[in-house]
Amino acid sequence: MASGIDPSSIQALLFDTFGTTVDWRGSMIAYLEAFGRETGRAADWTGLADAWRARYKPAIQEVRDGKRLWANFDVLHRETLDELIPQFGLTNLSDDERNYLVRGWASLDPWPEAITGLAHLKRAYIIGSLSNGNVRQLTDMAKRAGIPWDVIFGADTFHHYKPDAEIYRGAVELLDCPAEAVVMVAAHNNDLEAAKGCGLRTAFVQRPTEDAAPKGDWDILATDFEDLARQLAA
Amino acid sequence: MASGIDPSSIQALLFDTFGTTVDWRGSMIAYLEAFGRETGRAADWTGLADAWRARYKPAIQEVRDGKRLWANFDVLHRETLDELIPQFGLTNLSDDERNYLVRGWASLDPWPEAITGLAHLKRAYIIGSLSNGNVRQLTDMAKRAGIPWDVIFGADTFHHYKPDAEIYRGAVELLDCPAEAVVMVAAHNNDLEAAKGCGLRTAFVQRPTEDAAPKGDWDILATDFEDLARQLAA
């Protein structure tokens, strides 16, 4: 399937990270299970991964609503972990152990074809993250997993979480080009809807753990990053 | 020579770009001379490169002093070029040609050992730009020249030009670590002085076009980036 975008009109692609570029769920379950084996603890690690991720949207919503001052993803993940710990029978976790678990969010593995797809796209376009993660976390993740970002934008670059308009507009300003020369790539319809509202182009990529189907008039529908690269003739 | 820094205390190195990482002068003279050949124009291209660069500090000073609103490096370079054009007999340059010359600042070549030195340092540390250039310009430069930045910070990330404290503090905040875990690397004493004032470590690298000698109590003195990598055991 060819995309409806003229590739020569595009200068940069911005990628959602958690769920779109990396498999947060499979990676985090494996990270928690390994922690359990190494420390001799038993718990419903899959349940913890899912419950932890489920707390992410309410946590950033408090920041987005101005109910609390800016706090980055690591801070929010530590708080939501602390909230969940009693329910998973892990109250004997030390402070260092809790921080180790939070660092799991910087240790996620890309979807199988993500790196090769990005490598193709990088030849023709600027490729960057535009994530609710923080720059340090995204940098550590990229170095560990070999994600070849040209540029890393996190929520803390702009002190706004997606889908606030400020984060999309801020990224376009730093890319110093028209909004329509930038494609937002995500497995989340609400991310694309907000990006479209700011004038960016949109590409929906289907991922097994994220939105089940595209719901919106997106410029590109792709099965994965290699398909995206083919459609953009990269 | 060994450095006075324990490498295990360092998490990230931030590099000045123009003059420290890339040879702005040799590259810009070559860029202007090639433009002259291609368009059949004769001018004192070396004089223009030097005069253009000399206008950079007064231009950013107006922004730093709050005498004008934020303007990025590309905007300032276009203004200072327009000012210099009569004196170099180039008044017949079109708008497109002037913008082409401005893009020369994103087409600079690294010093000969810069890429290999950075590749070594990248294995052990986060390496990033911390430049008065803008993110787009620095990204284009890195893609063209193969500079392997993990992360790119420009003046427009923070809307402050060096040596304003806000740019160093902003970068440390995004690196999410203590200031003393970050080394500022520059061929300019005033850059290192400001970084030191914000708690960062400092490395002076001697470059033929920049400050002739270190003037300050810097943590590391290096002859080039490969020497820096050796001193930091990267």
Short mmCIF file of C-alpha atoms in Angstrom, two decimals:
data_model
loop_
_atom_site.label_atom_id
_atom_site.label_comp_id
_atom_site.label_asym_id
_atom_site.label_seq_id
_atom_site.Cartn_x
_atom_site.Cartn_y
_atom_site.Cartn_z
CA MET A 1 0.00 0.00 0.00
CA ALA A 2 1.34 3.41 -0.97
CA SER A 3 0.92 6.34 1.37
CA GLY A 4 -1.05 9.44 0.51
CA ILE A 5 1.96 11.62 1.33
CA ASP A 6 4.49 12.95 -1.14
CA PRO A 7 7.77 11.82 0.49
CA SER A 8 9.56 14.91 -0.81
CA SER A 9 7.29 17.09 1.35
CA ILE A 10 8.48 15.39 4.55
CA GLN A 11 11.54 16.44 6.54
CA ALA A 12 11.16 14.63 9.86
CA LEU A 13 9.31 11.79 11.56
CA LEU A 14 8.53 11.84 15.27
CA PHE A 15 7.84 8.55 17.01
CA ASP A 16 5.84 7.75 20.04
CA THR A 17 8.06 5.43 22.05
CA PHE A 18 6.25 3.35 24.70
CA GLY A 19 4.14 0.83 22.78
CA THR A 20 4.90 2.21 19.32
CA THR A 21 8.69 1.83 19.16
CA VAL A 22 9.30 -0.49 22.09
CA ASP A 23 7.30 -3.39 23.50
CA TRP A 24 6.82 -2.00 27.00
CA ARG A 25 4.63 -4.93 28.12
CA GLY A 26 6.75 -7.91 27.09
CA SER A 27 9.94 -6.13 28.18
CA MET A 28 8.61 -4.99 31.55
CA ILE A 29 7.15 -8.41 32.41
CA ALA A 30 10.53 -10.01 31.59
CA TYR A 31 12.35 -7.34 33.64
CA LEU A 32 10.10 -7.89 36.66
CA GLU A 33 10.33 -11.69 36.37
CA ALA A 34 14.12 -11.54 36.25
CA PHE A 35 14.08 -9.29 39.32
CA GLY A 36 11.88 -11.86 41.07
CA ARG A 37 14.27 -14.70 40.24
CA GLU A 38 17.35 -12.74 41.30
CA THR A 39 15.88 -11.58 44.60
CA GLY A 40 13.91 -14.75 45.39
CA ARG A 41 10.54 -12.98 45.33
CA ALA A 42 7.29 -14.32 43.96
CA ALA A 43 4.52 -12.01 42.75
CA ASP A 44 2.06 -11.57 39.90
CA TRP A 45 4.63 -9.80 37.76
CA THR A 46 2.38 -9.64 34.70
CA GLY A 47 -0.36 -8.11 36.81
CA LEU A 48 2.08 -5.58 38.23
CA ALA A 49 3.29 -4.56 34.76
CA ASP A 50 -0.28 -4.03 33.56
CA ALA A 51 -1.42 -2.25 36.72
CA TRP A 52 1.66 -0.01 36.68
CA ARG A 53 1.08 1.00 33.06
CA ALA A 54 -2.62 1.59 33.78
CA ARG A 55 -1.67 4.21 36.38
CA TYR A 56 0.30 6.23 33.87
CA LYS A 57 -2.58 8.14 32.28
CA PRO A 58 -4.18 9.29 35.56
CA ALA A 59 -0.71 10.31 36.82
CA ILE A 60 0.12 12.52 33.84
CA GLN A 61 -3.44 13.85 33.83
CA GLU A 62 -2.79 15.48 37.20
CA VAL A 63 0.21 17.28 35.71
CA ARG A 64 -1.71 18.17 32.55
CA ASP A 65 -4.57 19.61 34.63
CA GLY A 66 -2.17 21.74 36.65
CA LYS A 67 -3.13 19.95 39.87
CA ARG A 68 0.56 19.47 40.58
CA LEU A 69 3.86 20.94 39.48
CA TRP A 70 5.94 19.39 36.74
CA ALA A 71 7.17 15.86 37.52
CA ASN A 72 8.94 13.64 35.00
CA PHE A 73 8.09 10.07 34.00
CA ASP A 74 10.60 8.53 36.41
CA VAL A 75 9.12 10.43 39.35
CA LEU A 76 5.58 9.44 38.36
CA HIS A 77 6.57 5.80 37.87
CA ARG A 78 8.16 5.72 41.31
CA GLU A 79 5.03 7.16 42.90
CA THR A 80 2.66 4.79 41.11
CA LEU A 81 4.91 1.83 41.99
CA ASP A 82 4.81 2.81 45.66
CA GLU A 83 1.01 2.94 45.45
CA LEU A 84 0.79 -0.55 43.93
CA ILE A 85 3.29 -2.31 46.16
CA PRO A 86 0.92 -3.33 48.99
CA GLN A 87 -1.55 -4.90 46.58
CA PHE A 88 1.22 -7.06 45.08
CA GLY A 89 2.65 -8.14 48.44
CA LEU A 90 6.00 -6.39 47.91
CA THR A 91 6.14 -4.08 50.92
CA ASN A 92 9.65 -5.32 51.81
CA LEU A 93 11.20 -3.72 48.70
CA SER A 94 14.03 -1.34 49.54
CA ASP A 95 14.37 2.16 48.13
CA ASP A 96 17.19 0.96 45.83
CA GLU A 97 15.09 -1.96 44.64
CA ARG A 98 12.17 0.32 43.83
CA ASN A 99 14.44 2.62 41.83
CA TYR A 100 15.83 -0.42 40.05
CA LEU A 101 12.31 -1.36 38.99
CA VAL A 102 11.63 2.21 37.78
CA ARG A 103 14.75 1.95 35.61
CA GLY A 104 13.05 -0.97 33.88
CA TRP A 105 11.14 1.64 31.87
CA ALA A 106 14.48 2.69 30.32
CA SER A 107 15.36 -0.95 29.56
CA LEU A 108 12.60 -1.81 27.09
CA ASP A 109 13.22 -3.73 23.88
CA PRO A 110 12.15 -2.41 20.48
CA TRP A 111 9.56 -4.28 18.44
CA PRO A 112 11.39 -6.80 16.21
CA GLU A 113 11.56 -4.68 13.04
CA ALA A 114 11.74 -1.24 14.67
CA ILE A 115 15.52 -0.75 14.45
CA THR A 116 15.83 -1.81 10.81
CA GLY A 117 12.79 0.29 9.87
CA LEU A 118 14.24 3.32 11.65
CA ALA A 119 17.62 2.78 9.99
CA HIS A 120 15.93 2.95 6.58
CA LEU A 121 13.93 6.03 7.48
CA LYS A 122 17.00 7.74 8.97
CA ARG A 123 18.68 7.78 5.55
CA ALA A 124 15.99 10.04 4.10
CA TYR A 125 14.53 11.87 7.10
CA ILE A 126 15.29 13.19 10.55
CA ILE A 127 13.97 10.58 12.99
CA GLY A 128 13.24 11.54 16.57
CA SER A 129 11.38 10.41 19.63
CA LEU A 130 8.41 12.46 20.81
CA SER A 131 7.50 10.66 23.98
CA ASN A 132 6.01 11.22 27.38
CA GLY A 133 9.20 9.69 28.71
CA ASN A 134 11.99 11.99 29.89
CA VAL A 135 15.09 12.77 27.87
CA ARG A 136 17.47 10.87 30.14
CA GLN A 137 15.25 7.81 30.20
CA LEU A 138 14.85 7.91 26.41
CA THR A 139 18.60 8.39 25.97
CA ASP A 140 19.43 5.44 28.22
CA MET A 141 16.84 3.35 26.40
CA ALA A 142 18.24 4.26 22.98
CA LYS A 143 21.84 3.54 24.01
CA ARG A 144 20.94 0.17 25.50
CA ALA A 145 18.74 -0.97 22.61
CA GLY A 146 20.58 0.70 19.73
CA ILE A 147 17.67 2.93 18.67
CA PRO A 148 19.28 5.31 16.15
CA TRP A 149 17.40 8.54 16.95
CA ASP A 150 18.79 11.67 15.33
CA VAL A 151 17.17 13.73 18.06
CA ILE A 152 15.37 12.97 21.32
CA PHE A 153 12.40 14.99 22.50
CA GLY A 154 10.78 14.04 25.78
CA ALA A 155 7.96 15.53 27.79
CA ASP A 156 10.56 17.28 29.97
CA THR A 157 11.97 19.08 26.92
CA PHE A 158 8.73 21.06 26.92
CA HIS A 159 7.33 20.48 30.43
CA HIS A 160 4.15 19.21 28.80
CA TYR A 161 2.77 15.72 28.40
CA LYS A 162 1.09 14.48 25.26
CA PRO A 163 -1.56 15.08 24.10
CA ASP A 164 -1.03 18.73 25.15
CA ALA A 165 -0.62 20.83 22.01
CA GLU A 166 2.50 22.48 23.44
CA ILE A 167 4.62 19.35 23.06
CA TYR A 168 3.83 18.91 19.33
CA ARG A 169 4.24 22.63 18.64
CA GLY A 170 7.45 22.71 20.65
CA ALA A 171 8.94 19.84 18.65
CA VAL A 172 7.97 21.48 15.34
CA GLU A 173 9.57 24.73 16.51
CA LEU A 174 12.85 22.92 17.29
CA LEU A 175 12.68 21.12 13.93
CA ASP A 176 12.39 24.61 12.41
CA CYS A 177 10.13 23.59 9.52
CA PRO A 178 6.43 23.70 8.65
CA ALA A 179 4.26 21.41 10.80
CA GLU A 180 3.09 19.63 7.64
CA ALA A 181 6.69 18.56 6.94
CA VAL A 182 6.62 16.47 10.13
CA VAL A 183 4.92 13.06 10.53
CA MET A 184 3.80 11.89 13.97
CA VAL A 185 4.05 8.09 14.15
CA ALA A 186 2.06 6.34 16.86
CA ALA A 187 0.03 3.28 17.76
CA HIS A 188 -2.38 5.56 19.66
CA ASN A 189 -5.24 7.40 18.02
CA ASN A 190 -5.37 10.15 20.64
CA ASP A 191 -1.69 10.97 20.01
CA LEU A 192 -2.33 11.28 16.27
CA GLU A 193 -5.48 13.30 16.80
CA ALA A 194 -3.60 15.88 18.86
CA ALA A 195 -0.71 15.96 16.39
CA LYS A 196 -3.13 16.46 13.50
CA GLY A 197 -4.73 19.31 15.40
CA CYS A 198 -1.31 21.01 15.43
CA GLY A 199 -0.90 20.56 11.66
CA LEU A 200 1.43 17.54 11.63
CA ARG A 201 0.94 14.59 9.28
CA THR A 202 0.00 11.30 10.90
CA ALA A 203 0.97 7.65 10.60
CA PHE A 204 -0.81 4.93 12.56
CA VAL A 205 1.24 1.81 13.21
CA GLN A 206 -0.59 -1.22 14.51
CA ARG A 207 0.98 -2.82 17.60
CA PRO A 208 -0.43 -5.84 19.43
CA THR A 209 -0.49 -4.19 22.87
CA GLU A 210 -1.84 -0.78 21.83
CA ASP A 211 -4.95 0.64 20.08
CA ALA A 212 -6.67 -2.22 18.28
CA ALA A 213 -7.47 -0.24 15.14
CA PRO A 214 -6.99 3.16 13.56
CA LYS A 215 -9.82 5.56 14.35
CA GLY A 216 -9.26 8.72 12.40
CA ASP A 217 -8.37 9.98 8.96
CA TRP A 218 -4.64 9.32 9.25
CA ASP A 219 -2.31 10.01 6.32
CA ILE A 220 -0.59 6.63 6.58
CA LEU A 221 -1.61 3.24 7.96
CA ALA A 222 1.38 0.96 8.42
CA THR A 223 1.74 -2.58 9.71
CA ASP A 224 5.16 -1.82 11.19
CA PHE A 225 8.19 0.48 10.79
CA GLU A 226 9.56 -1.41 7.78
CA ASP A 227 6.20 -1.01 6.06
CA LEU A 228 6.31 2.69 6.97
CA ALA A 229 9.75 2.97 5.39
CA ARG A 230 8.50 1.29 2.21
CA GLN A 231 5.50 3.62 2.00
CA LEU A 232 7.75 6.65 2.43
CA ALA A 233 10.22 5.27 -0.13
CA ALA A 234 13.04 5.63 2.40
CA MET B 1 48.44 12.79 30.90
CA ALA B 2 45.73 11.40 33.21
CA SER B 3 42.77 13.52 34.18
CA GLY B 4 41.95 14.58 37.72
CA ILE B 5 38.45 13.12 37.36
CA ASP B 6 37.33 9.69 38.49
CA PRO B 7 35.70 8.36 35.29
CA SER B 8 33.14 6.39 37.32
CA SER B 9 31.74 9.68 38.66
CA ILE B 10 30.87 10.90 35.14
CA GLN B 11 27.61 10.11 33.33
CA ALA B 12 27.58 12.55 30.41
CA LEU B 13 29.80 14.84 28.36
CA LEU B 14 28.44 17.96 26.68
CA PHE B 15 30.37 19.41 23.77
CA ASP B 16 30.56 22.88 22.44
CA THR B 17 30.18 22.49 18.70
CA PHE B 18 31.37 25.47 16.63
CA GLY B 19 35.16 25.50 16.95
CA THR B 20 35.38 22.65 19.47
CA THR B 21 33.79 19.77 17.54
CA VAL B 22 33.81 21.20 14.02
CA ASP B 23 36.27 23.40 12.17
CA TRP B 24 33.89 26.24 11.39
CA ARG B 25 36.59 28.39 9.75
CA GLY B 26 38.14 25.95 7.30
CA SER B 27 34.73 24.51 6.43
CA MET B 28 33.01 27.87 5.94
CA ILE B 29 35.83 29.27 3.80
CA ALA B 30 35.63 26.15 1.60
CA TYR B 31 31.83 26.44 1.43
CA LEU B 32 31.98 30.10 0.39
CA GLU B 33 34.74 29.48 -2.16
CA ALA B 34 32.74 26.64 -3.72
CA PHE B 35 29.72 28.93 -3.89
CA GLY B 36 31.88 31.55 -5.61
CA ARG B 37 33.10 29.06 -8.20
CA GLU B 38 29.62 27.70 -8.86
CA THR B 39 27.99 31.12 -9.24
CA GLY B 40 30.92 32.84 -10.94
CA ARG B 41 31.39 35.37 -8.14
CA ALA B 42 34.68 36.67 -6.80
CA ALA B 43 34.99 38.02 -3.25
CA ASP B 44 37.25 37.88 -0.22
CA TRP B 45 35.65 34.66 1.02
CA THR B 46 38.10 34.21 3.88
CA GLY B 47 37.42 37.76 4.99
CA LEU B 48 33.67 37.15 4.83
CA ALA B 49 33.93 33.96 6.91
CA ASP B 50 35.93 35.75 9.59
CA ALA B 51 33.76 38.87 9.58
CA TRP B 52 30.60 36.77 9.73
CA ARG B 53 31.83 34.78 12.70
CA ALA B 54 32.97 37.99 14.42
CA ARG B 55 29.39 39.29 14.33
CA TYR B 56 28.10 36.27 16.22
CA LYS B 57 28.94 37.40 19.74
CA PRO B 58 27.40 40.89 19.44
CA ALA B 59 24.29 39.33 17.85
CA ILE B 60 23.67 36.83 20.65
CA GLN B 61 24.52 39.50 23.21
CA GLU B 62 21.44 41.48 22.15
CA VAL B 63 19.30 38.42 22.83
CA ARG B 64 21.11 37.69 26.11
CA ASP B 65 20.57 41.28 27.23
CA GLY B 66 16.87 41.08 26.47
CA LYS B 67 17.16 43.87 23.88
CA ARG B 68 15.28 41.64 21.46
CA LEU B 69 13.03 38.61 21.56
CA TRP B 70 14.37 35.12 21.06
CA ALA B 71 15.93 34.50 17.64
CA ASN B 72 17.79 31.35 16.69
CA PHE B 73 21.27 31.00 15.19
CA ASP B 74 19.98 30.73 11.62
CA VAL B 75 18.00 33.95 11.97
CA LEU B 76 20.98 35.77 13.48
CA HIS B 77 23.34 34.45 10.78
CA ARG B 78 20.99 35.66 8.07
CA GLU B 79 20.81 39.14 9.62
CA THR B 80 24.56 39.44 10.06
CA LEU B 81 25.14 38.21 6.50
CA ASP B 82 22.77 40.86 5.18
CA GLU B 83 24.72 43.49 7.12
CA LEU B 84 28.07 42.34 5.69
CA ILE B 85 27.02 41.93 2.08
CA PRO B 86 27.65 45.52 0.89
CA GLN B 87 31.18 45.55 2.29
CA PHE B 88 32.02 42.35 0.36
CA GLY B 89 30.50 43.55 -2.93
CA LEU B 90 27.78 40.89 -2.95
CA THR B 91 24.64 43.02 -3.11
CA ASN B 92 23.32 41.01 -6.07
CA LEU B 93 22.81 37.87 -3.97
CA SER B 94 19.23 36.56 -4.12
CA ASP B 95 17.21 35.59 -1.08
CA ASP B 96 17.69 31.90 -1.91
CA GLU B 97 21.43 32.39 -2.29
CA ARG B 98 21.65 34.13 1.09
CA ASN B 99 19.75 31.26 2.73
CA TYR B 100 22.07 28.81 0.99
CA LEU B 101 25.04 30.57 2.57
CA VAL B 102 23.38 30.49 6.01
CA ARG B 103 22.98 26.73 5.62
CA GLY B 104 26.74 26.56 5.36
CA TRP B 105 26.79 26.73 9.17
CA ALA B 106 25.04 23.33 9.21
CA SER B 107 27.57 21.91 6.73
CA LEU B 108 30.74 22.15 8.78
CA ASP B 109 33.30 19.36 8.98
CA PRO B 110 34.48 17.89 12.28
CA TRP B 111 38.10 18.23 13.34
CA PRO B 112 40.02 15.19 12.03
CA GLU B 113 39.88 13.03 15.17
CA ALA B 114 36.54 14.28 16.53
CA ILE B 115 34.35 11.42 15.26
CA THR B 116 36.66 8.63 16.42
CA GLY B 117 37.12 10.32 19.79
CA LEU B 118 33.36 10.72 20.21
CA ALA B 119 32.78 7.09 19.19
CA HIS B 120 35.11 5.98 21.99
CA LEU B 121 33.48 8.29 24.54
CA LYS B 122 29.99 7.21 23.47
CA ARG B 123 30.70 3.64 24.65
CA ALA B 124 31.10 4.75 28.24
CA TYR B 125 29.14 8.00 28.49
CA ILE B 126 26.18 9.92 27.12
CA ILE B 127 27.61 12.36 24.58
CA GLY B 128 25.65 15.41 23.57
CA SER B 129 25.99 18.79 21.94
CA LEU B 130 25.50 21.89 24.05
CA SER B 131 25.79 24.59 21.48
CA ASN B 132 24.57 28.06 20.63
CA GLY B 133 23.42 26.54 17.36
CA ASN B 134 19.79 25.51 17.01
CA VAL B 135 18.57 21.94 17.24
CA ARG B 136 17.66 21.64 13.55
CA GLN B 137 21.00 23.07 12.44
CA LEU B 138 22.88 20.75 14.82
CA THR B 139 20.82 17.76 13.66
CA ASP B 140 21.47 18.50 9.99
CA MET B 141 25.17 18.97 10.77
CA ALA B 142 25.37 15.68 12.66
CA LYS B 143 23.57 13.73 9.93
CA ARG B 144 25.78 15.18 7.19
CA ALA B 145 29.06 14.69 9.05
CA GLY B 146 28.26 11.50 10.96
CA ILE B 147 28.61 13.03 14.42
CA PRO B 148 27.25 10.31 16.72
CA TRP B 149 25.50 12.46 19.36
CA ASP B 150 23.28 10.57 21.78
CA VAL B 151 21.35 13.75 22.43
CA ILE B 152 21.32 17.24 20.91
CA PHE B 153 20.83 20.35 23.02
CA GLY B 154 20.83 23.70 21.27
CA ALA B 155 20.27 27.23 22.48
CA ASP B 156 16.67 26.98 21.27
CA THR B 157 16.05 23.99 23.57
CA PHE B 158 16.30 26.48 26.41
CA HIS B 159 15.81 29.86 24.71
CA HIS B 160 19.09 30.96 26.20
CA TYR B 161 22.51 31.43 24.67
CA LYS B 162 25.73 30.39 26.36
CA PRO B 163 27.18 31.55 28.66
CA ASP B 164 23.78 32.16 30.33
CA ALA B 165 23.51 29.85 33.34
CA GLU B 166 20.05 28.70 32.23
CA ILE B 167 21.40 26.68 29.31
CA TYR B 168 23.86 24.66 31.44
CA ARG B 169 21.29 24.15 34.21
CA GLY B 170 18.64 23.21 31.65
CA ALA B 171 20.89 20.56 30.12
CA VAL B 172 21.73 19.10 33.53
CA GLU B 173 18.02 18.98 34.37
CA LEU B 174 17.28 17.02 31.18
CA LEU B 175 20.23 14.71 31.89
CA ASP B 176 18.57 14.13 35.28
CA CYS B 177 21.79 13.70 37.23
CA PRO B 178 24.01 15.77 39.51
CA ALA B 179 25.79 18.66 37.74
CA GLU B 180 29.15 17.20 38.83
CA ALA B 181 28.39 14.05 36.81
CA VAL B 182 28.47 16.15 33.62
CA VAL B 183 31.61 17.41 31.85
CA MET B 184 31.43 20.49 29.63
CA VAL B 185 33.97 20.14 26.81
CA ALA B 186 34.99 23.32 25.00
CA ALA B 187 37.83 25.19 23.34
CA HIS B 188 36.53 28.40 24.95
CA ASN B 189 37.44 29.47 28.46
CA ASN B 190 34.29 31.57 28.94
CA ASP B 191 32.10 28.54 28.18
CA LEU B 192 33.95 26.45 30.76
CA GLU B 193 33.86 29.24 33.32
CA ALA B 194 30.09 29.49 33.08
CA ALA B 195 29.68 25.70 33.17
CA LYS B 196 31.90 25.49 36.24
CA GLY B 197 29.79 28.17 37.90
CA CYS B 198 26.80 25.84 37.45
CA GLY B 199 28.65 22.92 39.06
CA LEU B 200 29.65 21.01 35.92
CA ARG B 201 33.11 19.51 35.43
CA THR B 202 35.24 21.08 32.72
CA ALA B 203 37.52 19.91 29.91
CA PHE B 204 39.48 22.35 27.77
CA VAL B 205 40.38 21.09 24.30
CA GLN B 206 42.91 23.08 22.33
CA ARG B 207 41.82 23.96 18.79
CA PRO B 208 43.89 26.00 16.34
CA THR B 209 41.13 28.54 15.58
CA GLU B 210 39.84 29.04 19.14
CA ASP B 211 41.22 30.20 22.51
CA ALA B 212 44.99 29.99 22.35
CA ALA B 213 45.44 28.55 25.85
CA PRO B 214 43.46 27.36 28.86
CA LYS B 215 42.81 30.14 31.37
CA GLY B 216 41.15 28.61 34.37
CA ASP B 217 41.38 25.70 36.75
CA TRP B 218 39.81 23.15 34.41
CA ASP B 219 39.48 19.51 35.45
CA ILE B 220 40.91 18.19 32.18
CA LEU B 221 43.25 19.65 29.56
CA ALA B 222 43.15 17.65 26.34
CA THR B 223 44.92 18.02 23.02
CA ASP B 224 41.92 16.61 21.13
CA PHE B 225 38.89 14.30 21.55
CA GLU B 226 40.97 11.11 21.29
CA ASP B 227 43.19 12.39 24.08
CA LEU B 228 40.04 13.21 26.07
CA ALA B 229 38.81 9.63 25.54
CA ARG B 230 42.15 8.26 26.75
CA GLN B 231 42.10 10.46 29.86
CA LEU B 232 38.55 9.34 30.66
CA ALA B 233 39.48 5.70 29.99
CA ALA B 234 36.61 5.43 27.51
#
